């Protein structure tokens, strides 16, 4: 076998059309061996002789795509000083672009003997280890172009590759649960129907299935246990052949882009699957433990843990930062993804101890010409001291707004003293984002996510029911801000079912009509349930998979029309915050861009916000007060709206103020259905908002409804006006 010196850059295994360059960083290594495996598992070792700036490298002209490989790194085994080299452990390349196989859990993958963490275990782990794969970087993108949807026009859909597609009857069985299933026309059609512009995939970086979960006959379903930051998860691939998951992933992205849907990856750069000092030696621990991981200053045998998973990546080390940045650029440039959601992002800001928004990681992202131009979404917390950082990330970042989730849940379940904060969250959370020059789109609004109750369970359970996880129901969040409306879980009581259905519509309507970027958790629009399990991380089964045989089709239609209402009206997706200033009009007195009103039609007063018992409020949205320009430089004007919220247990009559921008108002949305009896209302008239209900009014222009049957059909689907629903629509009474 010919071995040439090769190059120290790029890191990883890089096929150039003739052969493959291998490069591995290790500052503490004394010797590095590249290990090549044939189809029978036979190993050939190649010592890497050339070293530049701690990067060991070689070029092998005979190595082609599909070659499986790993490393053995020689050096001191001295845990007390943070060194854990052991050449008996086959190590996965941190830069592997594809991975073959899974870990077989036995003693060999651990560097110590069970029962004695300070001992040394020299069992060879090659047979039990997954291997890196040399990939073919060439792919026919067929002119693929990234949609680059502005944040203000985005609707994000958080989904799990397997959970979204595993039971869909129209997807061939042999591709369900895979990237190919995501690319199937029925999935794309559904996403487009409900207005999705970006699919946010839960972790697809290669992850490890924990041995502790396997012993319980469970698995790491969510995938927040990464081991290779450049490799797509191989179990999500339907393609045959070693390394073919890369091609399949690219084909999925290409299909979604062709439909105008962006791909955002949920990435886990805060820790790896190697865990704490009792964990296995799989990759970075054996390559250069002290460089890749944060170690305790007073005893380097132990790992600093800000994630609750055993370790934290050492983002204060330039080589670790390089790995993260190289990974991000690879997924954008080579895999064509459109953005990232950073799991426990506060950990990445802990350059030393405290969370620092000016840490090296954020500086690197800021100046990077590739990564800085895609969507960057932070989960702005971790479990360390001072880790809750909602509202404190740099200006180019957006954030999962946990305060939005909590406030909206509390408002609709009738908690006291929520009215004022509800108004803040509905209008983009200016209190969190305006002070540092960000706009409403900095807020990624959500009511539910993968972690916690589904939307249906949120209105069906008071308590978590996680017994299937095997932890005596001690895992998962206990304070869910949920309400079962009288019965815990499933019921056939029609009154309870009615209010639960209404509450689901309230949450979805609030989400899609709020300023900021809405994020829907997969299956919420379908009525998905996990039976009260609010921590389905280990349930790779029917508990977490969407049941496509039991779909709440009326809720799908409701979500679809609401998404279209948002898409068609920039009033609900402003790029700038409301300022309350009057807007000039050709006729009548100027009106502000936003005004909050009481049920009697008068303006809300400070004492109304602070009353503690307020449950009902209305808001006027002035379509002439957007004060923005479109892409052609023309001023944006829209229709005028009233949105009325009633979280109380009794219906409320709202009087329409007489000094409005329209002589008449029409009912667009009524989550309770009753307002449809009076679809057009005069100023000074009133609209009844049912108990726990939401009503949307739009200024009435009769010719629009009469000339646009699609609008009429939309109104019917939401208000129950049965005589204008086209034949292909679902039965008119179902949305209620």
XYZ file of C-alpha atoms in Angstrom:
736
model
C 0.000 0.000 0.000
C 1.398 3.369 -1.009
C 1.438 6.041 1.713
C 2.228 9.646 0.779
C 2.676 12.548 3.219
C -0.633 14.198 2.382
C -1.877 17.417 3.941
C -2.789 18.643 7.423
C -5.903 20.303 5.994
C -8.741 19.563 5.728
C -9.165 17.373 8.787
C -10.945 14.063 8.357
C -10.962 11.692 5.386
C -11.185 13.586 2.069
C -11.557 11.772 -1.257
C -10.370 13.863 -4.225
C -11.310 11.561 -7.105
C -8.073 9.584 -7.018
C -7.272 8.778 -3.416
C -7.995 9.879 0.132
C -6.228 12.271 2.484
C -6.458 11.469 6.210
C -5.788 14.101 8.888
C -6.321 13.876 12.656
C -5.624 16.464 15.371
C -4.018 15.275 18.612
C -1.706 17.491 20.631
C -0.834 14.922 23.276
C -0.352 11.852 21.084
C 3.012 10.100 20.805
C 1.999 7.950 17.835
C -1.096 7.667 15.595
C -2.170 4.679 13.519
C -4.790 4.791 10.787
C -6.755 1.525 10.787
C -8.412 0.340 7.559
C -11.026 -2.423 7.612
C -12.092 -4.650 4.715
C -15.527 -6.186 4.236
C -14.549 -9.121 6.469
C -13.453 -6.869 9.313
C -9.751 -7.518 8.758
C -7.643 -4.592 9.949
C -4.652 -2.960 8.238
C -2.702 -0.395 10.243
C -0.866 2.538 8.680
C 1.318 4.678 10.929
C 0.949 8.400 10.283
C 4.476 9.764 10.181
C 3.922 13.363 9.150
C 2.758 15.873 11.779
C 2.127 19.591 11.316
C 0.795 21.782 14.152
C -0.403 18.661 16.024
C -2.221 17.311 12.954
C -1.169 13.800 11.914
C -1.726 13.138 8.219
C -1.153 10.921 5.175
C -2.490 10.465 1.630
C -3.405 6.978 0.430
C -3.881 6.912 -3.361
C -5.516 3.479 -3.268
C -8.318 4.322 -0.792
C -11.733 4.875 -2.416
C -15.235 5.799 -1.139
C -16.777 3.089 1.010
C -13.537 2.380 2.875
C -14.161 1.886 6.603
C -11.551 3.233 9.001
C -10.678 4.334 12.543
C -7.660 5.389 14.575
C -5.484 4.104 17.374
C -3.741 6.859 19.317
C -0.742 6.149 21.526
C 0.160 8.248 24.545
C 0.068 8.292 28.349
C -2.898 6.953 30.267
C -2.962 9.318 33.246
C -6.552 10.245 34.156
C -5.473 12.377 37.117
C -3.810 14.717 34.624
C -6.563 14.486 32.036
C -4.804 12.041 29.696
C -6.687 8.917 28.569
C -4.742 7.523 25.607
C -5.120 3.788 24.996
C -4.123 2.286 21.615
C -6.246 -0.784 22.324
C -9.333 1.334 21.728
C -10.353 1.892 18.124
C -11.424 5.529 17.853
C -13.979 7.121 15.558
C -12.705 10.107 13.582
C -14.455 13.260 14.929
C -14.528 14.433 11.294
C -16.011 11.209 9.879
C -18.565 12.132 7.198
C -20.352 8.788 7.450
C -20.420 6.017 10.032
C -20.929 2.295 9.550
C -22.419 0.034 12.204
C -23.352 0.562 15.831
C -21.548 0.106 19.133
C -21.743 -3.334 20.678
C -21.643 -2.652 24.377
C -19.086 -4.756 26.201
C -16.037 -4.250 28.425
C -13.749 -3.588 25.454
C -15.097 -0.091 24.688
C -14.181 1.103 28.188
C -10.612 2.087 29.115
C -11.017 0.838 32.671
C -12.144 -2.396 34.267
C -15.695 -2.343 35.619
C -15.679 -1.527 39.316
C -12.333 0.293 39.227
C -12.421 3.563 37.212
C -8.715 4.186 37.914
C -7.614 0.892 36.363
C -6.487 0.296 32.770
C -8.338 -2.082 30.438
C -6.371 -3.308 27.424
C -9.148 -5.269 25.698
C -9.229 -4.444 21.990
C -12.444 -2.657 20.997
C -12.272 -2.827 17.194
C -14.883 -5.568 16.824
C -17.350 -3.656 19.013
C -16.843 -0.207 17.466
C -18.614 1.673 14.712
C -16.252 2.793 11.946
C -15.845 5.940 9.902
C -16.489 5.720 6.163
C -14.752 7.515 3.306
C -17.546 9.174 1.301
C -17.929 10.265 -2.279
C -18.492 14.046 -2.118
C -19.937 14.261 -5.623
C -23.716 14.622 -5.982
C -26.032 15.899 -8.694
C -27.809 18.784 -6.977
C -29.769 19.508 -10.180
C -29.491 23.249 -9.754
C -30.603 23.198 -6.108
C -31.040 26.632 -4.573
C -31.611 27.373 -0.912
C -35.009 29.077 -0.392
C -33.577 31.746 1.965
C -37.029 32.462 3.391
C -36.943 35.618 5.555
C -37.571 34.987 9.227
C -40.706 37.133 9.116
C -42.224 34.826 6.495
C -41.146 31.588 8.175
C -43.209 28.891 9.833
C -40.994 26.249 11.439
C -42.035 22.636 11.957
C -39.996 20.663 14.497
C -39.966 16.981 13.561
C -38.272 13.652 14.158
C -37.230 11.776 11.000
C -38.628 8.483 12.222
C -41.532 9.724 14.326
C -42.982 11.811 11.507
C -42.988 9.082 8.891
C -42.944 5.655 10.563
C -46.655 4.845 10.308
C -47.760 6.830 7.266
C -49.819 4.429 5.122
C -48.956 6.156 1.832
C -45.195 5.841 2.333
C -43.686 2.503 1.215
C -42.835 0.372 4.239
C -39.203 -0.092 3.223
C -38.442 3.636 3.473
C -40.562 4.653 6.481
C -38.578 6.330 9.215
C -35.830 7.518 6.850
C -34.590 10.559 4.970
C -36.283 9.157 1.869
C -39.601 9.136 3.718
C -39.211 12.822 4.615
C -38.690 13.500 0.907
C -41.815 11.541 -0.072
C -44.476 13.661 -1.822
C -47.159 12.943 0.814
C -44.985 14.406 3.570
C -44.035 17.441 1.524
C -47.677 17.956 0.526
C -48.757 17.921 4.167
C -46.050 20.380 5.182
C -47.041 22.771 2.420
C -50.731 22.423 3.297
C -50.153 23.721 6.824
C -47.865 26.515 5.637
C -44.509 25.133 6.758
C -41.508 26.954 5.287
C -38.766 25.273 7.336
C -38.427 21.724 8.632
C -36.382 21.625 11.845
C -35.096 18.081 12.236
C -34.263 16.704 15.651
C -30.646 15.447 15.815
C -29.427 13.732 12.672
C -25.719 13.857 13.505
C -24.554 10.299 14.152
C -25.474 9.469 17.731
C -25.016 6.584 20.145
C -27.711 4.361 21.595
C -26.910 4.244 25.321
C -26.140 0.896 26.910
C -28.201 1.770 29.993
C -31.274 2.294 27.811
C -30.669 -0.877 25.825
C -30.550 -2.833 29.063
C -34.085 -1.575 29.745
C -35.115 -2.525 26.176
C -35.374 1.187 25.374
C -33.296 3.386 23.053
C -32.008 6.911 22.625
C -34.881 7.924 20.354
C -34.375 11.696 20.374
C -30.696 11.432 19.455
C -29.186 14.039 21.779
C -26.103 11.845 22.216
C -23.844 12.819 19.336
C -20.549 11.130 18.471
C -19.809 12.438 14.932
C -20.620 16.038 14.014
C -20.251 15.689 10.222
C -22.047 12.359 9.683
C -25.794 11.868 9.085
C -27.337 9.221 11.358
C -27.040 5.888 9.544
C -30.199 4.298 11.010
C -32.289 6.946 9.222
C -31.126 5.699 5.831
C -33.063 3.377 3.566
C -30.236 3.229 1.032
C -28.126 0.102 0.789
C -24.358 0.254 0.799
C -21.778 1.640 3.199
C -21.901 5.429 3.446
C -24.953 5.856 1.216
C -26.765 7.824 3.941
C -24.916 10.941 2.743
C -26.398 10.712 -0.747
C -29.846 9.975 0.663
C -29.697 12.960 3.008
C -28.713 15.240 0.134
C -31.593 13.926 -1.968
C -33.987 14.745 0.890
C -32.687 18.308 1.111
C -32.961 18.699 -2.655
C -36.595 17.545 -2.628
C -37.558 19.866 0.237
C -35.845 22.828 -1.407
C -37.707 22.125 -4.642
C -40.910 22.561 -2.609
C -39.644 25.810 -1.078
C -39.024 24.238 2.352
C -35.810 24.956 4.239
C -33.961 22.375 6.349
C -32.792 23.345 9.845
C -30.775 20.905 11.942
C -31.028 20.539 15.704
C -27.323 20.264 16.578
C -25.703 19.106 19.813
C -22.247 20.667 20.163
C -22.408 20.999 23.937
C -21.440 17.407 24.806
C -20.773 14.005 23.263
C -21.853 10.410 23.849
C -18.661 9.549 25.756
C -20.218 10.746 29.007
C -18.404 11.230 32.301
C -15.275 9.501 33.678
C -17.223 6.235 33.788
C -18.148 6.438 30.108
C -16.715 4.577 27.104
C -13.703 5.591 25.017
C -15.122 5.996 21.544
C -13.498 9.026 19.925
C -12.360 12.359 21.375
C -11.612 10.952 24.833
C -8.910 8.708 23.378
C -7.719 11.214 20.763
C -7.033 14.175 23.074
C -9.210 14.192 26.179
C -7.880 17.441 27.675
C -8.283 19.376 24.429
C -11.831 18.310 23.605
C -13.471 18.255 27.057
C -13.809 20.604 29.996
C -12.113 19.000 32.986
C -12.396 19.924 36.636
C -9.508 22.173 37.656
C -8.867 20.475 40.994
C -9.045 16.904 39.669
C -8.790 16.301 35.935
C -10.161 12.783 36.235
C -13.603 14.370 36.308
C -15.564 16.262 33.694
C -17.313 19.597 34.086
C -20.954 18.970 33.271
C -23.249 21.852 32.272
C -25.534 19.597 30.247
C -26.639 16.833 32.610
C -25.118 14.229 30.283
C -21.710 13.748 31.887
C -19.434 16.082 29.944
C -19.199 19.458 28.200
C -17.122 20.245 25.137
C -14.180 22.544 25.775
C -15.138 25.509 23.595
C -12.198 27.412 25.065
C -9.843 25.242 22.989
C -9.216 26.464 19.409
C -9.193 22.947 17.965
C -12.581 22.152 19.499
C -13.926 25.418 18.149
C -12.486 24.506 14.760
C -14.324 21.179 14.822
C -17.636 22.925 15.538
C -17.129 25.584 12.876
C -15.898 23.063 10.286
C -18.982 20.959 11.002
C -21.329 23.917 10.557
C -19.710 24.978 7.283
C -19.774 21.406 5.982
C -23.520 21.062 6.539
C -24.170 24.371 4.780
C -21.748 24.048 1.863
C -21.805 20.299 1.213
C -25.209 19.230 2.540
C -27.062 22.483 1.651
C -28.881 22.885 4.970
C -30.356 26.286 5.775
C -29.760 26.763 9.467
C -29.189 25.305 12.903
C -30.921 25.114 16.247
C -28.250 24.840 18.948
C -29.146 22.516 21.811
C -28.289 23.977 25.248
C -26.564 26.886 23.540
C -25.573 28.556 26.806
C -22.922 25.847 27.191
C -21.212 27.121 24.042
C -20.917 30.530 25.661
C -19.114 29.182 28.740
C -15.574 29.931 27.628
C -14.473 29.737 31.254
C -17.214 29.530 33.885
C -19.856 32.172 33.321
C -22.083 32.439 30.277
C -20.464 35.058 28.027
C -22.327 36.354 24.983
C -18.969 37.610 23.631
C -17.226 34.244 23.860
C -14.941 33.039 21.075
C -17.644 30.800 19.607
C -20.008 33.699 18.948
C -17.162 35.821 17.600
C -16.260 33.057 15.144
C -19.861 32.721 14.009
C -20.181 36.500 13.616
C -17.233 36.775 11.229
C -17.750 33.524 9.323
C -18.936 34.318 5.763
C -20.876 31.031 5.522
C -22.293 30.251 8.951
C -23.292 33.845 9.713
C -25.616 33.859 6.702
C -27.909 30.989 7.690
C -30.587 30.759 10.357
C -29.065 30.521 13.843
C -31.474 29.513 16.615
C -30.380 29.139 20.226
C -31.940 27.033 22.905
C -30.882 29.748 25.360
C -30.292 27.731 28.502
C -28.312 24.915 30.101
C -28.341 23.437 33.610
C -25.267 25.293 34.877
C -25.228 28.426 37.086
C -26.741 31.392 35.264
C -27.642 29.156 32.344
C -31.105 30.617 31.610
C -30.267 33.295 29.032
C -33.509 33.981 27.154
C -33.135 37.399 25.522
C -29.364 37.613 25.987
C -27.902 36.126 22.811
C -26.076 38.235 20.184
C -28.101 40.293 17.675
C -27.834 37.946 14.671
C -29.263 35.055 16.700
C -32.855 34.041 17.268
C -33.979 32.141 20.344
C -36.466 29.553 21.466
C -38.610 31.812 23.634
C -39.408 29.756 26.730
C -41.171 32.743 28.267
C -43.608 32.785 25.342
C -44.420 29.114 25.915
C -44.978 29.547 29.642
C -47.042 32.728 29.374
C -49.359 31.486 26.620
C -49.972 28.245 28.493
C -50.732 30.132 31.702
C -53.077 32.595 30.004
C -55.252 29.977 28.348
C -55.499 27.830 31.463
C -56.679 30.857 33.421
C -53.739 31.687 35.660
C -53.947 35.099 37.399
C -51.764 38.117 36.549
C -50.855 36.929 33.057
C -52.651 39.529 30.928
C -49.803 42.041 30.675
C -47.118 39.501 29.916
C -49.429 37.763 27.452
C -49.650 41.025 25.519
C -45.842 41.299 25.509
C -45.409 37.791 24.148
C -48.151 38.230 21.546
C -46.427 41.323 20.144
C -42.934 39.877 19.807
C -41.429 40.119 23.314
C -39.937 43.591 22.949
C -38.876 43.439 26.590
C -36.448 40.655 25.671
C -35.164 41.668 22.249
C -35.653 45.356 21.500
C -32.922 46.702 23.797
C -30.061 45.200 21.747
C -31.416 46.104 18.327
C -33.187 42.871 17.507
C -36.656 42.607 16.014
C -39.734 40.453 16.743
C -38.305 37.656 14.578
C -35.643 37.085 17.248
C -38.396 35.258 19.132
C -39.017 31.684 18.021
C -42.475 31.246 19.492
C -43.686 27.823 20.543
C -46.289 26.325 22.833
C -45.011 22.756 22.700
C -41.792 21.076 21.544
C -40.303 17.596 21.541
C -39.495 17.985 25.238
C -42.801 18.042 27.115
C -46.451 17.354 26.414
C -47.848 17.311 22.900
C -50.553 19.918 22.294
C -53.336 17.389 22.761
C -51.770 16.106 25.981
C -51.321 19.675 27.214
C -55.101 20.013 27.389
C -55.714 16.418 28.553
C -53.362 15.819 31.473
C -52.533 17.571 34.721
C -49.658 15.227 35.521
C -46.901 13.502 33.542
C -47.269 9.771 32.904
C -43.756 8.546 32.140
C -43.942 5.060 33.646
C -42.864 3.484 30.345
C -39.454 5.151 30.725
C -38.592 2.851 33.610
C -37.710 5.600 36.093
C -40.782 5.348 38.337
C -42.224 8.485 36.740
C -39.430 10.590 38.265
C -38.061 11.808 34.940
C -39.463 14.703 32.924
C -40.806 18.104 33.937
C -43.353 18.094 36.770
C -44.565 21.671 36.309
C -46.191 21.520 32.875
C -48.643 24.431 33.014
C -51.234 22.027 31.639
C -54.917 21.455 32.430
C -57.003 18.336 31.839
C -60.398 20.139 32.041
C -61.876 17.697 34.496
C -60.634 14.210 33.615
C -57.062 12.925 33.506
C -56.377 11.561 30.026
C -58.826 9.906 27.662
C -62.542 10.493 28.106
C -65.793 10.218 26.185
C -67.389 13.191 27.964
C -68.577 15.453 25.100
C -68.272 18.683 27.104
C -64.677 17.963 28.044
C -63.808 16.913 24.504
C -65.333 20.143 23.183
C -63.306 22.412 25.432
C -60.116 20.430 24.795
C -60.587 20.792 21.048
C -61.259 24.508 21.476
C -58.132 24.956 23.576
C -55.999 23.272 20.910
C -57.416 25.737 18.372
C -56.736 28.610 20.787
C -53.096 27.636 21.160
C -52.550 27.193 17.428
C -54.346 30.443 16.591
C -52.381 32.377 19.208
C -49.129 30.889 17.930
C -49.769 31.652 14.267
C -51.095 35.166 14.895
C -48.302 36.282 17.241
C -45.423 38.478 16.145
C -42.205 36.503 15.876
C -41.541 33.157 14.197
C -44.013 30.346 14.981
C -42.747 26.817 15.556
C -45.180 23.899 15.477
C -44.200 20.627 17.104
C -44.769 17.739 14.707
C -48.199 16.203 14.951
C -49.780 18.957 17.036
C -51.919 19.900 14.055
C -52.912 16.220 13.760
C -54.019 15.758 17.374
C -51.000 13.605 18.273
C -50.857 12.154 21.781
C -48.112 10.443 23.765
C -50.548 9.245 26.409
C -49.313 11.818 28.887
C -45.621 10.950 28.512
C -43.801 14.284 28.565
C -40.296 12.856 28.167
C -40.377 10.466 25.218
C -36.607 10.511 24.712
C -36.324 6.730 25.106
C -39.529 5.632 23.354
C -38.815 4.579 19.777
C -42.277 3.117 19.331
C -45.967 3.956 18.989
C -45.822 6.215 22.046
C -43.843 8.839 20.130
C -44.548 8.037 16.486
C -47.343 9.978 14.816
C -50.375 7.750 14.384
C -51.441 8.603 10.841
C -54.475 6.326 11.139
C -55.957 8.641 13.785
C -55.680 12.173 12.421
C -57.783 15.113 13.605
C -58.518 16.328 10.077
C -60.588 19.349 11.173
C -57.614 20.541 13.215
C -55.410 20.126 10.141
C -57.813 22.274 8.115
C -57.944 24.862 10.887
C -54.132 25.040 11.017
C -53.905 25.275 7.249
C -56.223 28.254 6.970
C -54.618 30.038 9.896
C -51.208 29.604 8.283
C -52.604 31.090 5.089
C -54.078 33.986 7.023
C -50.625 34.678 8.436
C -48.979 34.304 5.045
C -51.407 36.661 3.327
C -51.347 39.407 5.961
C -48.074 41.087 6.973
C -49.906 42.552 9.984
C -49.257 39.218 11.737
C -45.588 38.954 10.758
C -44.128 42.395 11.191
C -40.380 42.843 10.986
C -40.435 45.722 13.482
C -42.003 46.207 16.881
C -45.208 48.167 17.412
C -44.595 51.686 18.692
C -48.152 52.901 19.412
C -47.684 56.083 17.358
C -50.648 57.479 15.406
C -50.834 56.739 11.702
C -52.087 59.415 9.321
C -55.235 58.630 7.368
C -56.905 60.376 4.456
C -60.190 60.396 6.358
C -60.867 60.493 10.087
C -58.554 60.851 13.038
C -55.158 59.149 13.127
C -55.105 55.750 14.800
C -52.138 54.003 16.455
C -50.497 50.961 14.913
C -51.781 48.937 17.872
C -54.383 49.522 20.586
C -55.539 47.274 23.418
C -59.207 47.412 24.343
C -61.468 46.240 27.151
C -64.698 44.343 26.504
C -66.644 47.635 26.643
C -64.583 48.971 23.723
C -62.592 51.496 25.747
C -58.817 51.523 25.839
C -57.022 49.355 28.389
C -55.698 51.298 31.392
C -52.635 50.437 33.537
C -54.800 49.144 36.350
C -56.514 46.761 33.913
C -53.213 45.022 33.154
C -52.372 44.706 36.829
C -55.783 43.629 38.083
C -54.656 40.029 38.532
C -58.019 38.636 37.512
C -58.251 39.845 33.910
C -59.076 37.069 31.488
C -60.322 38.950 28.407
C -58.684 41.532 26.175
C -58.922 42.758 22.594
C -56.263 44.207 20.322
C -56.637 46.466 17.276
C -53.979 45.966 14.579
C -53.684 48.845 12.116
C -52.825 47.616 8.628
C -51.574 51.077 7.693
C -49.167 51.160 10.621
C -46.682 48.537 9.496
C -44.110 51.186 8.463
C -42.083 48.727 6.414
C -41.150 48.366 2.772
C -41.273 45.249 0.635
C -38.406 43.913 -1.474
C -39.239 46.405 -4.229
C -39.074 49.328 -1.834
C -42.823 49.950 -1.746
C -44.616 50.686 1.510
C -46.506 47.738 2.951
C -50.182 48.226 3.739
C -52.593 45.603 4.954
C -56.163 45.161 6.135
C -57.135 46.126 9.696
C -57.865 43.534 12.370
C -59.343 43.074 15.802
C -58.309 39.983 17.762
C -60.297 39.180 20.903
C -59.076 36.762 23.570
C -61.226 35.302 26.330
C -59.557 32.827 28.688
C -62.427 32.991 31.166
C -65.056 30.376 31.885
C -67.968 32.532 30.653
C -68.682 34.121 27.280
C -67.820 37.828 26.942
C -69.479 40.412 24.681
C -66.904 42.766 23.148
C -68.126 46.121 21.863
C -66.513 47.257 18.614
C -65.075 50.773 19.146
C -66.759 53.411 17.003
C -63.507 55.251 16.187
C -62.098 52.492 14.013
C -60.452 52.280 10.618
C -63.398 50.490 9.016
C -67.156 51.036 8.853
C -67.837 47.302 9.114
C -66.087 44.189 10.378
C -66.306 40.544 9.330
C -65.616 37.448 11.415
C -62.659 35.449 10.118
C -61.824 33.130 12.987
C -63.879 31.942 15.927
C -62.421 29.034 17.866
C -65.800 28.503 19.567
C -67.951 28.891 16.445
C -70.652 31.165 17.876
C -69.557 34.441 16.263
C -70.319 33.035 12.828
C -74.005 33.767 13.505
C -73.203 37.469 12.944
C -70.464 37.409 10.292
C -70.583 41.206 9.608
C -70.602 43.701 12.486
C -71.021 47.474 12.589
C -68.850 49.720 14.796
C -70.628 50.108 18.085
C -72.030 46.622 17.685
C -70.705 43.667 19.586
C -69.225 40.252 19.053
C -69.624 37.403 21.508
C -66.426 35.582 22.346
C -67.234 32.246 23.925
C -65.673 30.858 27.068
C -62.030 30.024 26.404
C -62.167 31.248 22.850
C -60.519 33.573 20.353
C -62.168 35.650 17.616
C -60.508 37.479 14.713
C -62.282 40.315 12.872
C -61.094 41.902 9.640
C -62.269 45.154 8.075
C -65.097 44.238 5.739
C -64.725 44.593 1.991
C -67.667 42.753 0.553
C -66.324 42.461 -2.973
C -63.276 40.501 -1.811
C -65.300 37.733 -0.214
C -67.688 37.538 -3.146
C -64.982 37.487 -5.827
C -62.554 35.125 -4.148
C -64.120 31.721 -3.435
C -60.920 30.507 -1.770
C -61.280 33.218 0.844
C -64.936 32.340 1.328
C -64.033 28.686 1.731
C -61.377 29.606 4.266
C -63.839 31.640 6.291
C -66.288 28.787 6.196
C -63.728 26.285 7.409
C -63.090 28.506 10.397
C -66.540 29.853 11.197
C -68.899 27.144 10.075
C -70.692 28.959 7.225
C -71.596 25.754 5.498
C -73.088 26.990 2.234
C -69.763 28.154 0.726
C -67.586 25.143 1.511
C -66.528 23.498 -1.763
C -67.335 19.836 -2.305
C -63.764 18.647 -1.696
C -63.571 20.261 1.753
C -64.262 18.279 4.935
C -67.746 18.391 6.481
C -68.497 21.917 7.620
C -69.358 21.094 11.186
C -66.105 19.280 11.919
C -63.897 22.313 12.695
C -65.997 22.868 15.831
